[in-house]
Amino acid sequence: MRKRGTFASGFGTVAAVGGSVIGLGNIWRFPYIAGENGGAAFILVYVLVSLLLSVPLMLSEFSIGRHSRRNAMRAFRKVAPGRPAWQGVGLLGIATALLILGFYSVIAGWALEFLREAAAGSFRAQTPAGLKENFDTFVDSGWRPVLWTLLFVAMNGVIVSRGIQKGIEKFNKVVTPLMFLILLGMAVNSFTLGGLREAVDFVFRPDFSKISGAVVMQAVGQSFFSMSLGMGIMITYGSYLRPGDSMFRVAGTVAVSDVCIAILSGLAIFPAVFTFGISPTSGPELVFLTLPNIFAQMTGGYLIGILFFFLLFAAAITSSVSLTEVVVAYVSEEFRLSRRKASLLTVLAVGVLATLCALSQMSGSPLTVAGKDLFDLFDSLTSTYMMPVGGLLIVIFAGWVMKKELLRREITSDGRYGTGIYPFVRALIRFFVPAVIALLFLTQLGLLK
Ligand code: PFF
């Protein structure tokens, strides 16, 4: 067998897994969803969901990965040799990773363009209508977003082709803490803004009456996406965990960071939004329209704008590197190619998908399927169907197919950590997590109300 690497240090492991977890989901979605759905009450639900569902799913993925030391597809075969059909779950994960890369890279390309515009001072003296026109012209040009997107995809290829320790780990060790520092700096700056109280009120004021079944389900979907679960990332990264490392420590640290960074992001962004009397938004609208409008008016907005778009780019690339690695590990191991060749092939495939997604955003683009442009199609296909199904099958595999003793040995690192709570974690993996994901899935399909 080909020599396989592991992460070199505990810090590097947490930085790499944390880099994957902390992404656009934390920055542009969580604060808004929390604000709309009961503030601190939603945050409480989110924390419970993360601890009771996401952490057990992450531990399951890590176990499958570390035990097998293989890519997301081969891992299933290695853990359960007599059950080849389970490899399909790995393949589903690899396909999910490819599709997510398709649209995620487009957004990252937009972030790069906006980083350039922020540095060139282009937001200054722009009106909201001018900014909207500027964004639409950019997207409609077709070739400009395509070039940025391809540049972004190529950067992923370069990092991943350098290997686990010298590429992925080294990059994340610098960039993940940097993201945290930028957000912290922005949040501290927000404390000087008049809109702080309103922002805190919006993001935190608890309203338990808003918590319904649908809101809990939304918390589950957001937590899985945000913790990069259900698509083989944590199987692949898990295969690079060292045997003696505590999975509880890695999963616990990143779960806590995920929530903290999402809250910090709300504190960094919304005070500025409220200071200028604008109503809160989320997603592309928030970062590419609302915020440039604010940076144009705010003291220090030039520098903050540059830092913010760098942050957005950093959040995207540390996440997309983990997606790219899922595909590269598979291509290199299954087709016996060097990491460099596998990275090149992956970059080419992602480049094609991302180009199509970027072009599908032009107005009047024919790149649509059933009324949805490719970008939206990939987005909804992965988050509504592929990730929940992937997550469900992974916990079923870990809880019911994987040998009992193997799961225990992996999760507790051979009896070294968390042996006391292990029975509880196993029960979650076998019963609670599959039941809740199945419920989520049926609700999304509209089969349950
Ligand atoms: N976890 C990242 C976020 O919160 O934005 C995004 C992400 C990365 C989603 C990787 C899915 C994924 F496979």
Coordinates of C-alpha atoms and ligand atoms in Angstrom, one line a residue:
M1 CA 0.0 0.0 0.0
R2 CA 1.1 3.5 -0.7
K3 CA 2.4 5.5 2.3
R4 CA -0.3 7.5 3.9
G5 CA 0.2 10.7 5.9
T6 CA -1.4 11.9 9.2
F7 CA -1.7 15.4 10.6
A8 CA 1.5 16.2 12.4
S9 CA 0.3 18.0 15.6
G10 CA -2.8 18.3 17.8
F11 CA -3.0 22.0 17.0
G12 CA -2.7 21.3 13.2
T13 CA -5.5 18.8 13.4
V14 CA -7.9 21.2 15.2
A15 CA -6.9 24.0 12.8
A16 CA -7.6 21.8 9.7
V17 CA -10.9 20.5 11.0
G18 CA -11.8 23.9 12.4
G19 CA -10.9 25.5 9.0
S20 CA -13.4 23.2 7.3
V21 CA -16.1 23.8 9.8
I22 CA -15.8 27.6 9.9
G23 CA -17.1 28.9 6.7
L24 CA -19.7 31.0 4.9
G25 CA -22.4 29.2 6.9
N26 CA -21.1 30.8 10.2
I27 CA -20.5 34.2 8.8
W28 CA -23.5 35.0 6.6
R29 CA -26.2 32.6 7.8
F30 CA -26.1 31.8 11.4
P31 CA -26.5 35.3 12.9
Y32 CA -29.5 36.0 10.7
I33 CA -31.2 32.6 11.3
A34 CA -30.7 33.1 15.1
G35 CA -32.1 36.6 15.0
E36 CA -35.2 35.5 13.0
N37 CA -35.9 32.4 15.1
G38 CA -35.9 33.3 18.7
G39 CA -32.4 34.7 19.4
A40 CA -30.8 33.1 22.5
A41 CA -33.6 30.5 22.5
F42 CA -32.5 29.4 19.0
I43 CA -28.8 29.5 20.0
L44 CA -29.7 27.2 22.9
V45 CA -31.4 24.8 20.6
Y46 CA -28.5 25.0 18.2
V47 CA -26.0 24.2 21.0
L48 CA -28.1 21.1 22.0
V49 CA -28.4 20.0 18.4
S50 CA -24.6 20.4 17.9
L51 CA -23.8 18.4 21.1
L52 CA -26.4 15.6 20.7
L53 CA -26.5 15.2 16.9
S54 CA -23.5 16.8 15.2
V55 CA -20.8 15.7 17.6
P56 CA -21.9 12.0 17.5
L57 CA -22.1 12.1 13.7
M58 CA -18.6 13.7 13.6
L59 CA -17.3 11.0 15.9
S60 CA -18.8 8.3 13.6
E61 CA -17.2 9.8 10.5
F62 CA -13.8 10.1 12.3
S63 CA -14.0 6.5 13.4
I64 CA -14.8 5.2 10.0
G65 CA -11.9 7.3 8.6
R66 CA -9.3 6.6 11.3
H67 CA -10.0 2.8 11.4
S68 CA -9.7 2.4 7.7
R69 CA -7.1 5.0 6.8
R70 CA -8.7 5.2 3.4
N71 CA -10.6 7.6 1.2
A72 CA -14.3 8.1 1.8
M73 CA -15.4 5.3 -0.5
R74 CA -12.8 2.6 0.3
A75 CA -13.2 3.3 4.0
F76 CA -16.6 1.6 4.1
R77 CA -15.2 -1.5 2.4
K78 CA -12.3 -1.7 4.8
V79 CA -14.5 -1.4 7.9
A80 CA -17.1 -3.8 6.6
P81 CA -15.5 -6.1 4.0
G82 CA -18.5 -8.3 3.5
R83 CA -20.9 -5.4 2.7
P84 CA -19.7 -3.8 -0.5
A85 CA -22.9 -1.9 -1.1
W86 CA -21.9 0.5 1.7
Q87 CA -19.2 1.9 -0.6
G88 CA -22.1 3.7 -2.3
V89 CA -22.4 6.0 0.8
G90 CA -18.8 7.0 0.2
L91 CA -19.4 7.6 -3.4
L92 CA -22.4 9.7 -2.6
G93 CA -20.2 11.8 -0.3
I94 CA -17.6 12.3 -3.0
A95 CA -20.3 13.4 -5.5
T96 CA -21.8 15.8 -2.8
A97 CA -18.3 17.3 -2.3
L98 CA -17.9 17.9 -6.0
L99 CA -21.3 19.6 -6.4
I100 CA -20.8 21.8 -3.3
L101 CA -17.4 22.8 -4.7
G102 CA -19.2 23.8 -7.9
F103 CA -21.2 26.6 -6.3
Y104 CA -19.0 27.3 -3.2
S105 CA -16.1 28.2 -5.6
V106 CA -18.3 30.7 -7.4
I107 CA -19.1 32.6 -4.2
A108 CA -15.4 32.5 -3.2
G109 CA -14.6 34.0 -6.6
W110 CA -17.1 36.8 -5.9
A111 CA -15.3 37.4 -2.6
L112 CA -12.0 37.7 -4.4
E113 CA -13.5 40.3 -6.8
F114 CA -14.9 42.2 -3.9
L115 CA -11.6 42.0 -2.1
R116 CA -10.0 43.7 -5.1
E117 CA -12.8 46.3 -5.2
A118 CA -12.5 47.0 -1.5
A119 CA -8.7 47.5 -2.0
A120 CA -9.3 49.8 -5.0
G121 CA -11.7 51.9 -2.9
S122 CA -14.6 51.2 -5.3
F123 CA -17.4 51.3 -2.7
R124 CA -16.7 54.9 -1.8
A125 CA -19.4 57.3 -2.8
Q126 CA -21.6 54.5 -4.2
T127 CA -25.3 54.5 -3.6
P128 CA -27.1 51.3 -2.8
A129 CA -28.6 51.3 -6.3
G130 CA -25.1 51.8 -7.8
L131 CA -23.7 48.9 -5.7
K132 CA -26.5 46.7 -6.9
E133 CA -25.8 47.6 -10.5
N134 CA -22.2 47.1 -10.0
F135 CA -22.8 43.6 -8.6
D136 CA -25.2 42.6 -11.4
T137 CA -22.9 43.9 -14.1
F138 CA -20.1 41.9 -12.6
V139 CA -22.1 38.6 -12.5
D140 CA -23.6 39.2 -15.9
S141 CA -20.3 39.8 -17.6
G142 CA -19.8 36.0 -17.3
W143 CA -16.0 35.9 -17.9
R144 CA -15.1 38.0 -14.9
P145 CA -16.6 35.7 -12.2
V146 CA -15.4 32.7 -14.2
L147 CA -11.8 33.9 -14.0
W148 CA -11.9 34.6 -10.3
T149 CA -13.6 31.3 -9.7
L150 CA -11.0 29.4 -11.7
L151 CA -8.2 31.2 -9.8
F152 CA -9.8 30.1 -6.5
V153 CA -10.1 26.5 -7.7
A154 CA -6.5 26.5 -8.7
M155 CA -5.4 27.8 -5.3
N156 CA -7.2 24.8 -3.7
G157 CA -5.4 22.5 -6.1
V158 CA -2.0 24.0 -5.1
I159 CA -2.6 23.6 -1.4
V160 CA -4.0 20.1 -1.6
S161 CA -1.3 18.9 -4.0
R162 CA 1.3 19.7 -1.4
G163 CA 0.0 17.0 0.9
I164 CA -1.6 16.7 4.3
Q165 CA 1.1 18.1 6.5
K166 CA 2.9 20.5 4.1
G167 CA -0.2 21.6 2.3
I168 CA -3.5 21.4 4.2
E169 CA -2.2 21.5 7.8
K170 CA 0.4 24.2 7.2
F171 CA -2.1 26.4 5.4
N172 CA -4.8 26.0 8.1
K173 CA -2.4 26.6 10.9
V174 CA -1.9 30.1 9.7
V175 CA -5.3 31.0 8.1
T176 CA -7.7 29.5 10.7
P177 CA -6.4 31.5 13.6
L178 CA -6.2 34.6 11.3
M179 CA -9.9 34.3 10.6
F180 CA -10.6 34.3 14.3
L181 CA -8.4 37.4 14.9
I182 CA -10.1 39.3 12.1
L183 CA -13.5 38.5 13.5
L184 CA -12.5 39.4 17.0
G185 CA -11.0 42.7 15.8
M186 CA -14.2 43.5 13.9
A187 CA -16.4 42.6 16.9
V188 CA -14.3 44.8 19.2
N189 CA -14.6 47.6 16.7
S190 CA -18.4 47.1 16.8
F191 CA -18.5 48.0 20.5
T192 CA -17.8 51.6 19.5
L193 CA -20.8 51.7 17.2
G194 CA -24.2 53.0 18.2
G195 CA -26.1 50.1 16.7
L196 CA -24.6 47.6 19.2
R197 CA -27.6 47.4 21.5
E198 CA -30.0 46.9 18.6
A199 CA -27.8 44.2 17.2
V200 CA -27.4 42.4 20.5
D201 CA -31.2 42.6 20.9
F202 CA -31.7 41.2 17.4
V203 CA -29.3 38.3 17.7
F204 CA -29.8 37.3 21.3
R205 CA -33.1 38.4 22.8
P206 CA -34.7 35.0 23.7
D207 CA -38.1 34.3 22.4
F208 CA -39.0 30.7 23.2
S209 CA -42.4 31.0 21.5
K210 CA -40.6 31.0 18.1
I211 CA -39.2 27.5 18.8
S212 CA -41.3 25.1 16.7
G213 CA -40.5 21.7 15.1
A214 CA -39.6 23.4 11.9
V215 CA -37.2 25.7 13.7
V216 CA -35.5 22.7 15.4
M217 CA -35.1 21.1 12.0
Q218 CA -33.6 24.3 10.6
A219 CA -31.1 24.2 13.5
V220 CA -30.2 20.6 12.5
G221 CA -29.7 21.4 8.9
Q222 CA -27.6 24.5 9.7
S223 CA -25.5 22.6 12.2
F224 CA -24.7 19.7 9.8
F225 CA -23.8 22.1 7.0
S226 CA -21.8 24.3 9.3
M227 CA -19.9 21.3 10.8
S228 CA -19.2 19.9 7.3
L229 CA -21.0 16.7 8.0
G230 CA -22.6 14.1 5.8
M231 CA -20.3 14.3 2.8
G232 CA -17.2 12.3 3.7
I233 CA -15.1 15.2 4.8
M234 CA -14.7 14.0 8.4
I235 CA -14.2 10.5 7.1
T236 CA -11.3 11.8 5.0
Y237 CA -9.9 14.1 7.6
G238 CA -10.5 11.4 10.2
S239 CA -8.2 9.1 8.2
Y240 CA -5.4 11.5 8.9
L241 CA -6.0 11.6 12.7
R242 CA -3.2 10.1 14.7
P243 CA -4.0 6.9 16.6
G244 CA -3.5 8.3 20.1
D245 CA -5.4 11.6 19.5
S246 CA -8.6 12.2 21.4
M247 CA -11.5 12.4 19.0
F248 CA -13.6 13.9 21.7
R249 CA -11.2 16.8 22.1
V250 CA -11.1 17.5 18.3
A251 CA -14.9 17.2 17.9
G252 CA -15.6 19.1 21.1
T253 CA -13.2 22.0 20.3
V254 CA -14.6 22.5 16.8
A255 CA -18.2 22.3 17.9
V256 CA -17.6 25.0 20.5
S257 CA -15.6 27.1 18.0
D258 CA -18.4 26.7 15.4
V259 CA -21.0 28.2 17.7
C260 CA -18.6 30.9 19.1
I261 CA -17.5 32.0 15.7
A262 CA -21.0 32.2 14.4
I263 CA -22.0 34.4 17.4
L264 CA -18.9 36.5 17.1
S265 CA -19.8 37.0 13.4
G266 CA -23.2 38.4 14.5
L267 CA -21.4 40.8 16.8
A268 CA -18.9 41.8 14.1
I269 CA -21.5 42.5 11.4
F270 CA -24.9 43.4 12.8
P271 CA -23.9 46.4 14.9
A272 CA -22.7 48.1 11.8
V273 CA -25.9 47.2 9.9
F274 CA -28.1 48.7 12.7
T275 CA -25.9 51.8 13.1
F276 CA -26.8 52.7 9.5
G277 CA -30.4 52.0 10.0
I278 CA -30.5 49.1 7.5
S279 CA -32.5 46.0 8.1
P280 CA -30.5 42.8 8.6
T281 CA -30.1 40.4 5.7
S282 CA -28.2 37.2 5.1
G283 CA -26.3 35.3 2.4
P284 CA -25.0 36.9 -0.8
E285 CA -27.3 39.9 -0.3
L286 CA -25.8 40.7 3.1
V287 CA -22.1 40.4 2.0
F288 CA -22.2 41.7 -1.5
L289 CA -24.8 44.5 -1.2
T290 CA -25.6 45.5 2.3
L291 CA -22.1 45.4 3.7
P292 CA -20.4 47.3 0.9
N293 CA -23.0 50.0 1.3
I294 CA -22.0 50.2 5.0
F295 CA -18.3 50.1 4.3
A296 CA -18.8 53.0 2.0
Q297 CA -20.3 55.2 4.8
M298 CA -18.5 54.0 7.9
T299 CA -15.4 55.5 9.5
G300 CA -12.5 53.1 8.8
G301 CA -14.8 51.4 6.3
Y302 CA -12.0 51.1 3.7
L303 CA -9.8 49.0 6.0
I304 CA -12.7 47.0 7.5
G305 CA -14.0 46.3 4.0
I306 CA -10.6 44.8 2.9
L307 CA -10.4 42.8 6.1
F308 CA -13.9 41.5 5.8
F309 CA -13.6 40.3 2.2
F310 CA -10.3 38.7 3.1
L311 CA -12.1 36.9 5.9
L312 CA -14.8 35.7 3.6
F313 CA -12.2 34.4 1.1
A314 CA -10.3 32.7 4.0
A315 CA -13.5 31.1 5.4
A316 CA -14.3 29.8 1.9
I317 CA -10.9 28.4 1.1
T318 CA -10.3 26.6 4.4
S319 CA -13.6 24.9 3.8
S320 CA -13.2 24.2 0.1
V321 CA -9.8 22.7 0.7
S322 CA -11.5 20.0 2.8
L323 CA -14.0 19.3 0.1
T324 CA -11.2 19.1 -2.5
E325 CA -9.3 16.7 -0.3
V326 CA -12.3 14.3 -0.3
V327 CA -12.1 14.0 -4.0
V328 CA -8.3 14.0 -4.3
A329 CA -7.9 11.2 -1.7
Y330 CA -10.4 9.2 -3.7
V331 CA -8.8 9.8 -7.1
S332 CA -5.3 9.2 -6.0
E333 CA -6.0 6.0 -4.0
E334 CA -8.5 4.4 -6.4
F335 CA -6.7 5.2 -9.6
R336 CA -3.2 4.9 -8.2
L337 CA -2.2 8.4 -9.2
S338 CA 0.3 10.7 -7.5
R339 CA -1.2 13.4 -5.3
R340 CA -0.1 16.0 -7.9
K341 CA -1.8 14.2 -10.8
A342 CA -5.0 13.5 -8.7
S343 CA -5.1 17.2 -7.7
L344 CA -4.8 18.3 -11.3
L345 CA -7.6 16.1 -12.4
T346 CA -9.8 17.2 -9.5
V347 CA -9.1 20.9 -10.3
L348 CA -10.1 20.3 -13.9
A349 CA -13.4 18.6 -13.0
V350 CA -14.2 21.3 -10.3
G351 CA -13.2 24.0 -12.8
V352 CA -15.8 22.8 -15.3
L353 CA -18.5 22.5 -12.7
A354 CA -17.7 25.9 -11.2
T355 CA -17.6 27.6 -14.6
L356 CA -21.0 26.2 -15.4
C357 CA -22.3 27.4 -12.0
A358 CA -20.9 30.9 -12.5
L359 CA -22.3 31.2 -16.0
S360 CA -25.7 30.0 -14.8
Q361 CA -25.9 33.2 -12.7
M362 CA -26.0 35.4 -15.7
S363 CA -29.5 36.8 -16.4
G364 CA -31.3 34.8 -19.0
S365 CA -28.7 32.0 -18.9
P366 CA -30.0 28.7 -20.4
L367 CA -28.1 26.7 -17.8
T368 CA -31.2 25.7 -15.9
V369 CA -32.8 22.4 -14.9
A370 CA -36.4 22.3 -14.0
G371 CA -36.6 26.1 -13.6
K372 CA -33.6 26.2 -11.3
D373 CA -30.2 27.6 -12.4
L374 CA -27.3 25.2 -11.9
F375 CA -25.9 27.1 -9.0
D376 CA -29.2 26.9 -7.0
L377 CA -29.8 23.3 -8.2
F378 CA -26.4 22.1 -6.8
D379 CA -27.1 24.1 -3.6
S380 CA -30.5 22.7 -2.9
L381 CA -29.7 19.1 -4.1
T382 CA -26.8 18.8 -1.7
S383 CA -28.4 20.5 1.3
T384 CA -31.9 19.1 1.0
Y385 CA -31.1 15.5 -0.2
M386 CA -27.5 14.4 -0.4
M387 CA -26.2 15.7 3.0
P388 CA -29.1 14.4 5.2
V389 CA -29.1 11.0 3.4
G390 CA -25.3 10.8 3.6
G391 CA -25.4 11.7 7.3
L392 CA -28.2 9.2 8.0
L393 CA -26.5 6.3 6.3
I394 CA -23.2 7.1 8.0
V395 CA -24.6 6.9 11.5
I396 CA -26.5 3.7 10.6
F397 CA -23.3 2.3 9.4
A398 CA -21.3 3.3 12.5
G399 CA -24.0 2.2 14.9
W400 CA -25.3 -1.0 13.3
V401 CA -22.9 -2.3 10.7
M402 CA -19.5 -1.5 12.1
K403 CA -18.3 -4.0 14.7
K404 CA -19.2 -2.9 18.2
E405 CA -15.7 -3.3 19.4
L406 CA -14.2 -1.3 16.5
L407 CA -16.4 1.6 17.1
R408 CA -15.6 1.6 20.8
R409 CA -11.9 1.3 20.2
E410 CA -11.9 4.2 17.7
I411 CA -14.1 6.6 19.6
T412 CA -12.3 6.1 22.9
S413 CA -8.8 5.8 21.3
D414 CA -8.4 2.3 22.7
G415 CA -10.0 3.0 26.1
R416 CA -7.9 6.2 26.7
Y417 CA -10.6 8.9 26.5
G418 CA -14.2 9.3 27.4
T419 CA -14.9 5.7 28.4
G420 CA -17.5 6.9 30.9
I421 CA -19.7 8.7 28.4
Y422 CA -19.1 6.3 25.6
P423 CA -22.2 4.1 26.2
F424 CA -24.3 7.3 26.0
V425 CA -22.6 8.4 22.7
R426 CA -23.2 5.0 21.2
A427 CA -26.8 5.1 22.1
L428 CA -27.1 8.5 20.4
I429 CA -25.4 7.1 17.3
R430 CA -27.6 4.1 17.1
F431 CA -31.0 5.5 18.0
F432 CA -31.3 9.2 18.5
V433 CA -29.3 10.6 15.6
P434 CA -30.8 8.4 12.9
A435 CA -34.3 9.0 14.1
V436 CA -33.9 12.8 14.1
I437 CA -32.2 12.9 10.7
A438 CA -34.9 10.7 9.2
L439 CA -37.5 13.0 10.6
L440 CA -35.6 16.0 9.2
F441 CA -35.5 14.4 5.8
L442 CA -39.1 13.4 5.7
T443 CA -40.1 16.9 6.8
Q444 CA -38.0 18.5 4.0
L445 CA -39.6 16.2 1.5
G446 CA -43.0 17.4 2.8
L447 CA -44.0 13.9 3.8
L448 CA -44.3 15.0 7.4
K449 CA -45.5 18.3 8.8
Ligands
PFF1 N1 -18.8 24.2 7.0 C1 -18.7 25.2 6.1 C2 -19.6 26.4 6.4 O1 -20.1 26.5 7.5 O2 -19.7 27.3 5.6 C3 -19.1 24.9 4.7 C4 -19.0 23.6 4.2 C5 -17.8 23.1 4.0 C6 -20.1 22.9 3.9 C7 -17.7 21.9 3.5 C8 -20.1 21.8 3.4 C9 -18.9 21.2 3.2 F1 -18.8 20.1 2.7

